[in-house]
Short mmCIF file of C-alpha atoms and ligand atoms in Angstrom, two decimals:
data_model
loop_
_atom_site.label_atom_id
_atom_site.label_comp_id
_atom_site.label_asym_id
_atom_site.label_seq_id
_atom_site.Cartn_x
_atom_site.Cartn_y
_atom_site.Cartn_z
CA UNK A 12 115.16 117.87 94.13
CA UNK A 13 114.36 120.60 96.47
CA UNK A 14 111.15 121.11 97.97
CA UNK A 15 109.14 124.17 99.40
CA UNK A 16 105.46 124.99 100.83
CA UNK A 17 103.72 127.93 100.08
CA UNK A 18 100.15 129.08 101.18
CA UNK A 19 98.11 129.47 98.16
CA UNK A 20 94.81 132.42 97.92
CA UNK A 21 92.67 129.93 99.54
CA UNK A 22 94.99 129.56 102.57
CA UNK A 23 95.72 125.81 101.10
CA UNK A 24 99.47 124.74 101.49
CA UNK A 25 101.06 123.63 98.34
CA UNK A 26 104.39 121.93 97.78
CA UNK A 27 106.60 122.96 95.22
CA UNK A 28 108.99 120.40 93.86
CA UNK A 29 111.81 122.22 92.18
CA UNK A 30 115.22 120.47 90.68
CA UNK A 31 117.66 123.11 89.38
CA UNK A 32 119.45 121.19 86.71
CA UNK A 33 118.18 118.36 83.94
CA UNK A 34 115.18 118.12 82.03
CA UNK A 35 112.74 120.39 83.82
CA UNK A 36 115.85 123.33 83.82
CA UNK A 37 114.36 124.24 80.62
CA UNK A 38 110.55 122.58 80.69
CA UNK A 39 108.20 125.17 79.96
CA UNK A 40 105.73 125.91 83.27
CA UNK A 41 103.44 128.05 81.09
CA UNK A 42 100.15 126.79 80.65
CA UNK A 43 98.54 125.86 78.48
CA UNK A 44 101.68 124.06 77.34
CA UNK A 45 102.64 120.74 79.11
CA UNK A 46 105.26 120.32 81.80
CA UNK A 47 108.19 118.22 79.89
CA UNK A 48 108.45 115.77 82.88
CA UNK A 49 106.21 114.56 85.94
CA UNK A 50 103.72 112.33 84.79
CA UNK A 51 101.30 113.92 82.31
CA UNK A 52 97.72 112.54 81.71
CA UNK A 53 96.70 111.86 77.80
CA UNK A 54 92.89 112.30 77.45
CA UNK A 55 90.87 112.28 75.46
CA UNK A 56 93.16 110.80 73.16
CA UNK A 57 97.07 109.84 72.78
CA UNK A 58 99.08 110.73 70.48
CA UNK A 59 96.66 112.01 67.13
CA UNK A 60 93.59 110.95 66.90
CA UNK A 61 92.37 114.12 64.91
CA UNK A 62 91.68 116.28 67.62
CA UNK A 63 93.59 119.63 68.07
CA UNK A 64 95.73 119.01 70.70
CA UNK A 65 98.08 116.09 70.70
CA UNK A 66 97.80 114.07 73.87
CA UNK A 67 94.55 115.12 74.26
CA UNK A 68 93.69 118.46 76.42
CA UNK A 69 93.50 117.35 79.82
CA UNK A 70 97.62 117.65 80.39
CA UNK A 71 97.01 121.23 79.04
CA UNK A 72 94.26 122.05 81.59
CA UNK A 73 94.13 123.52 85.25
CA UNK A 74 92.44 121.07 87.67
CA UNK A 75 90.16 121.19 90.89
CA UNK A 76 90.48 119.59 94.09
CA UNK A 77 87.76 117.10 93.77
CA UNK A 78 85.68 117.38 97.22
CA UNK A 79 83.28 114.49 96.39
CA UNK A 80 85.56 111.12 94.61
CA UNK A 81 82.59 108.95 94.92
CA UNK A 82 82.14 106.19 94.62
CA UNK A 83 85.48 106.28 95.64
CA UNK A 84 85.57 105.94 99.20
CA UNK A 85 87.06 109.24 100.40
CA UNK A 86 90.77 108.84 101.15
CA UNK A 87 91.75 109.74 105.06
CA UNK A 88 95.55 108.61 103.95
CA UNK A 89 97.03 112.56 104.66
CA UNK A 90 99.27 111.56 101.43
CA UNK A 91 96.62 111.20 98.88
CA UNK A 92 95.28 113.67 97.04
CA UNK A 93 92.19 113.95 94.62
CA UNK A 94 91.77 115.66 91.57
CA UNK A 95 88.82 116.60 89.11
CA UNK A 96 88.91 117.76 85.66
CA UNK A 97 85.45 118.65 84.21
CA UNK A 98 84.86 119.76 80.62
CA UNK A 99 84.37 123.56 79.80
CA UNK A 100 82.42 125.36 77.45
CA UNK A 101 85.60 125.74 75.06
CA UNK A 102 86.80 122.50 75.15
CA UNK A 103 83.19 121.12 74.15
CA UNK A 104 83.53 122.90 71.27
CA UNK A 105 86.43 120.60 69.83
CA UNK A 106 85.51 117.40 72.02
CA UNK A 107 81.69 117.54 71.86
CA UNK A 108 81.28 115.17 75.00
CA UNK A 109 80.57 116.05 78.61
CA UNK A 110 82.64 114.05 81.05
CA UNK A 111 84.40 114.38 84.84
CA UNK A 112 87.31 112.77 84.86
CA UNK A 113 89.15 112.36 88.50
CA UNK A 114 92.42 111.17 89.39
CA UNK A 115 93.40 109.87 93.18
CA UNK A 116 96.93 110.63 93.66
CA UNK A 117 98.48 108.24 96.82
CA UNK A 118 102.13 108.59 97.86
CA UNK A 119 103.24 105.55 100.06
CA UNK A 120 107.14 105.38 101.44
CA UNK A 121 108.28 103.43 98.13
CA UNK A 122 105.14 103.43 95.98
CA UNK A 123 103.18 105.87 93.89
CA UNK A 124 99.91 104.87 93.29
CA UNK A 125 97.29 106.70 90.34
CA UNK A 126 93.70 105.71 89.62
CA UNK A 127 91.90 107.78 87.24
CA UNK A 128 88.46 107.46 86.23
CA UNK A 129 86.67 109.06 83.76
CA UNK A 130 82.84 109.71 84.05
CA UNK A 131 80.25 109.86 81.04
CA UNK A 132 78.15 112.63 82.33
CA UNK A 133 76.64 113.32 78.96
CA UNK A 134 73.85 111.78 77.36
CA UNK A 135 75.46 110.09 74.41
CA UNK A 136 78.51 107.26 74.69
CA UNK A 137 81.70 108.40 74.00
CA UNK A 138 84.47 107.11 73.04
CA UNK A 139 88.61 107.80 74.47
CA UNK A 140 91.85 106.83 74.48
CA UNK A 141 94.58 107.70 77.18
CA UNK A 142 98.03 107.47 78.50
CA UNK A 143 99.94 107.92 81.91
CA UNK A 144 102.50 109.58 80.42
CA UNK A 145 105.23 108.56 82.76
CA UNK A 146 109.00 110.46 82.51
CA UNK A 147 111.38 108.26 84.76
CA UNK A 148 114.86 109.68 85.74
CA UNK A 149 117.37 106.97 84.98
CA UNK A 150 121.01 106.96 85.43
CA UNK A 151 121.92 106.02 81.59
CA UNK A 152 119.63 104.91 79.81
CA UNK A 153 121.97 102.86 76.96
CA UNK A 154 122.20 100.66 80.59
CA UNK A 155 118.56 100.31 81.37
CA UNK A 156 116.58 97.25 80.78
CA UNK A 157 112.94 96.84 80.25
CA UNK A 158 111.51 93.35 81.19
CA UNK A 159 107.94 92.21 80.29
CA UNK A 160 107.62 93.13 76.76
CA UNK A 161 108.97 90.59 74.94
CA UNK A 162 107.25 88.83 72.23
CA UNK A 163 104.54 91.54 72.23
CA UNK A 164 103.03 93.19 69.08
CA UNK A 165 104.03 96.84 68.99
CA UNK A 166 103.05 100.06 66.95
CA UNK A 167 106.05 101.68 65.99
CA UNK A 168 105.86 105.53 65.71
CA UNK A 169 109.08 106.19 63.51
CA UNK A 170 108.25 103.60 60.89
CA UNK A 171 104.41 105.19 60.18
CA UNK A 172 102.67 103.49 62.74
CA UNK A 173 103.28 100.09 61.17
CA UNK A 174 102.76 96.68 63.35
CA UNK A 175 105.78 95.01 64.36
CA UNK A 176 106.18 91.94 67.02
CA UNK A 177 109.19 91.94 69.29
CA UNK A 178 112.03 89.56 69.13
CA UNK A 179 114.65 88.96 71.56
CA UNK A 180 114.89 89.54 75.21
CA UNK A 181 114.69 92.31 77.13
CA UNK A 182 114.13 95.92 75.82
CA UNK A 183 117.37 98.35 75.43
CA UNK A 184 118.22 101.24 74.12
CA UNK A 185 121.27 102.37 71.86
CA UNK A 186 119.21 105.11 69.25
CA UNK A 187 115.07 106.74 69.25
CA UNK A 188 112.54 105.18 70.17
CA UNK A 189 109.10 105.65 70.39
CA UNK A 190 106.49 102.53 70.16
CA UNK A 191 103.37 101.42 71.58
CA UNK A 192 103.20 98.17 73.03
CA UNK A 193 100.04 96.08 72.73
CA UNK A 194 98.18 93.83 75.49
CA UNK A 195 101.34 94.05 77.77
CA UNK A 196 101.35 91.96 80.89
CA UNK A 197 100.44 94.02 84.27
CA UNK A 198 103.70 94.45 85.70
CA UNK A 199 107.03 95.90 83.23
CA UNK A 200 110.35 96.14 85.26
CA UNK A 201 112.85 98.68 84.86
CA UNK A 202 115.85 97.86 85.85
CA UNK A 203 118.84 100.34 86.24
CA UNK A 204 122.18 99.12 87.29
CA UNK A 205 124.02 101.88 88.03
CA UNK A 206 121.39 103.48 90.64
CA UNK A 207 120.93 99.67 91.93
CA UNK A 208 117.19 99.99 91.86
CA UNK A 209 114.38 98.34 89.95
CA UNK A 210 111.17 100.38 89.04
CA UNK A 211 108.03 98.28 89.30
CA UNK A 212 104.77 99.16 87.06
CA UNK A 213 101.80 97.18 87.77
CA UNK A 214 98.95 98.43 85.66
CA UNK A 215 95.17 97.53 85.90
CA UNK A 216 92.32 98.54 82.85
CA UNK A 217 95.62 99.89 80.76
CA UNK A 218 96.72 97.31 78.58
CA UNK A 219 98.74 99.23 76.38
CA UNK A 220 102.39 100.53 77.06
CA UNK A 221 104.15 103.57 75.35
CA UNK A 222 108.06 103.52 75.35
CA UNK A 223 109.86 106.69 74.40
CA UNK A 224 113.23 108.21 74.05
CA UNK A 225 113.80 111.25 71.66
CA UNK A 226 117.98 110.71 71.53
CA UNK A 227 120.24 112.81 70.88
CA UNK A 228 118.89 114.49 67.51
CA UNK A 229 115.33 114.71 68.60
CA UNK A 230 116.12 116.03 71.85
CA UNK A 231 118.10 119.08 70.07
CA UNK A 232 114.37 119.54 67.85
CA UNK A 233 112.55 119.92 71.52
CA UNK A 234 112.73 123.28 73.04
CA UNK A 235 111.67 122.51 76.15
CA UNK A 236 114.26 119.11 76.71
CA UNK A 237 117.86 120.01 77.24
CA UNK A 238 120.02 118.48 74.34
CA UNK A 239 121.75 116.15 77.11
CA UNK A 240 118.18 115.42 79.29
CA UNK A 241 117.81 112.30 76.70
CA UNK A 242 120.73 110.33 78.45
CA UNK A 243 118.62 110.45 82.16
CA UNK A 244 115.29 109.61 80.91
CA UNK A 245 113.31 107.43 79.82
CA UNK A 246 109.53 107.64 79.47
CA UNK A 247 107.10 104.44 79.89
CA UNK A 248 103.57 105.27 79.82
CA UNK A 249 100.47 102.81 80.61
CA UNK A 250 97.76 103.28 77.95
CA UNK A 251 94.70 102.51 76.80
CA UNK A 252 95.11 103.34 73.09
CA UNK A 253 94.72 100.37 70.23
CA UNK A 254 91.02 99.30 72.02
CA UNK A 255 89.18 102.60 72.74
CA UNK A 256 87.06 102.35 75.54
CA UNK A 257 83.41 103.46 75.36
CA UNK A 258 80.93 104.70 77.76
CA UNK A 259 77.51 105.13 77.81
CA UNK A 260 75.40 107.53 80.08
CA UNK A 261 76.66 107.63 83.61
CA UNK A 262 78.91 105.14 83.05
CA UNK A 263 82.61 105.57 84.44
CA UNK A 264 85.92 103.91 83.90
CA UNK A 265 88.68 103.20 86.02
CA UNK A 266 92.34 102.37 85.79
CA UNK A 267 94.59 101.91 88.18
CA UNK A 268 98.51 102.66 88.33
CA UNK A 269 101.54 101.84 90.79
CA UNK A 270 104.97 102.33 90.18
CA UNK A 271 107.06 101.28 92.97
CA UNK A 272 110.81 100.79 93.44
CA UNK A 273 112.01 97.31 94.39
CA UNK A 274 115.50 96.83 96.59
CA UNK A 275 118.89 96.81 94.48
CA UNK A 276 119.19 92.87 95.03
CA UNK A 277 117.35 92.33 92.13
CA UNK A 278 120.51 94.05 90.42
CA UNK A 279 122.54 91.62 91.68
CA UNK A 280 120.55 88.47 90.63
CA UNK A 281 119.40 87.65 93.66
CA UNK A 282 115.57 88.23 92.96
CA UNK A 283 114.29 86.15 90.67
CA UNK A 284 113.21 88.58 87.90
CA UNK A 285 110.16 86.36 87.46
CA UNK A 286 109.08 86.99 90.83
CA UNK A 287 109.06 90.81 90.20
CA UNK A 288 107.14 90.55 86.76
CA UNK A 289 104.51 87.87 88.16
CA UNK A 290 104.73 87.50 92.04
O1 G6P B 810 106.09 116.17 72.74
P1 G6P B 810 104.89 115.51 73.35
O2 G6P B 810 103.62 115.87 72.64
O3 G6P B 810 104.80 115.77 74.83
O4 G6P B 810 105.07 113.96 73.19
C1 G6P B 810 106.19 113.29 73.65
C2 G6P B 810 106.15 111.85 73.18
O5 G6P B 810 105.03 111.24 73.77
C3 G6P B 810 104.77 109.88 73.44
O6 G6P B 810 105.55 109.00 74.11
C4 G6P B 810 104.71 109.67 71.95
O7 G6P B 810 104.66 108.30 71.61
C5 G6P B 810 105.86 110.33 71.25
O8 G6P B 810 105.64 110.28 69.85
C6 G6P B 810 106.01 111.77 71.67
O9 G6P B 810 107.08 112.36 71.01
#
């Protein structure tokens, strides 16, 4: 991926990640579609809740620099950044509900760390779902593993929704698949051989985990994926989506995200596997 800063009007430097080939080659940059890639945020609902836009608006939307995070203490790490997105006249009239919902962005060497929150700032409860909608780059994904889901009731998407418990061990993948994974424990490993690395997600107020992979056929229906892009990817998101959460008033909810990528040992069986899911 290649990287380059340009000044923006305010005289703000902005970083533009660019990568040439893969997915985002053909990802649409046009708002108000969503970026195929990155890591979108679902609110006020994921997936279709009856609302116009699937996914919910806010991955759709341009956001702020958020000046004032409290009562988030305001970050002085120079690799954090915070967001705001506040609702607008037109998107009250399809989500009647006035909210502020923030997101702290914090880049460590090895870790990637996301808290949202979302703020009631109307003056009747609402209710949301959401999702960080995370795309990972793997090498292949018929190699990947998924650890931490087993036994778990799921919602799977391409049988109607219906409610399914999984059997077995870990999680691969040999065909589509798109399911939502129910009262998951706080940390799922990803483990790719080939690149020798293990992604670590640790999730805190998201008890829910999407899983997704279009495959080949699906993937050819998309046109913003690349018929190929299926093969590198795989997307995990943390959710909030069978238990809605409510909020009264001034009340505000936060979740907490960090994916982080542990040493290649644990490829090679030297990490106990139970030490990444529950150390
Ligand atoms: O195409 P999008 O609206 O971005 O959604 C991409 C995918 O997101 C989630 O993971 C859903 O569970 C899938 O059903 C959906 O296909």
């Amino acid at each position: 991926m290649s990287w380059s800063v340009v000044n923006d009007g305010d005289g703000l430097p902005r970083i533009i990640l660019t990568e040439p080939a893969g997915s985002s080659a053909v990802a649409s940059t046009k708002s108000p579609k969503p970026i195929r890639g990155g890591i979108p945020i679902c609110f006020p609902q994921f997936d279709n809740l009856g609302y116009p836009e699937r996914h919910g608006f806010a991955r759709n939307r341009l956001w702020e620099l958020d000046t004032c995070p409290s009562p988030l203490p305001r970050s002085n790490n120079h690799s954090s950044v915070d967001l705001i997105l506040k609702s607008t006249d037109e998107d009250l009239k399809t989500w009647p509900h006035s909210f502020e919902l923030r997101l702290r962005v914090i880049l460590h060497p090895s870790k990637l760390t996301l808290i949202p929150r979302v703020r009631n700032t109307g003056s009747k409860d609402f209710s949301f779902t959401f999702a960080i909608q995370n795309y990972l780059s793997m090498s292949d994904v018929s190699e990947i593993r998924v650890e931490g889901l087993e036994m778990l009731d799921y919602f799977d998407i391409l049988e109607n929704g219906e409610r399914f418990t999984e059997q077995g061990d870990a999680l691969t993948f040999d065909g589509e698949v798109d399911r939502v994974y129910l009262r998951t424990p706080a940390k799922i490993a990803i483990i790719d051989h080939e690149k020798k690395r293990t992604l670590v997600l640790r999730k805190e107020c998201l008890p829910d985990a999407g899983v997704w992979n279009p495959w080949n056929k699906k993937a050819k229906a998309l046109p913003d994926f690349g018929d190929e892009d299926y093969k590198a990817m795989l997307c995990i998101n943390s959710a909030v989506t069978e238990t809605p959460v409510v909020l009264k008033p001034l009340e505000e909810w936060r979740g907490c995200q960090e994916l982080s990528i542990v040493s290649s040992s644990y490829c090679s069986g030297q990490l106990d596997p139970r030490i990444v899911l529950h150390g």
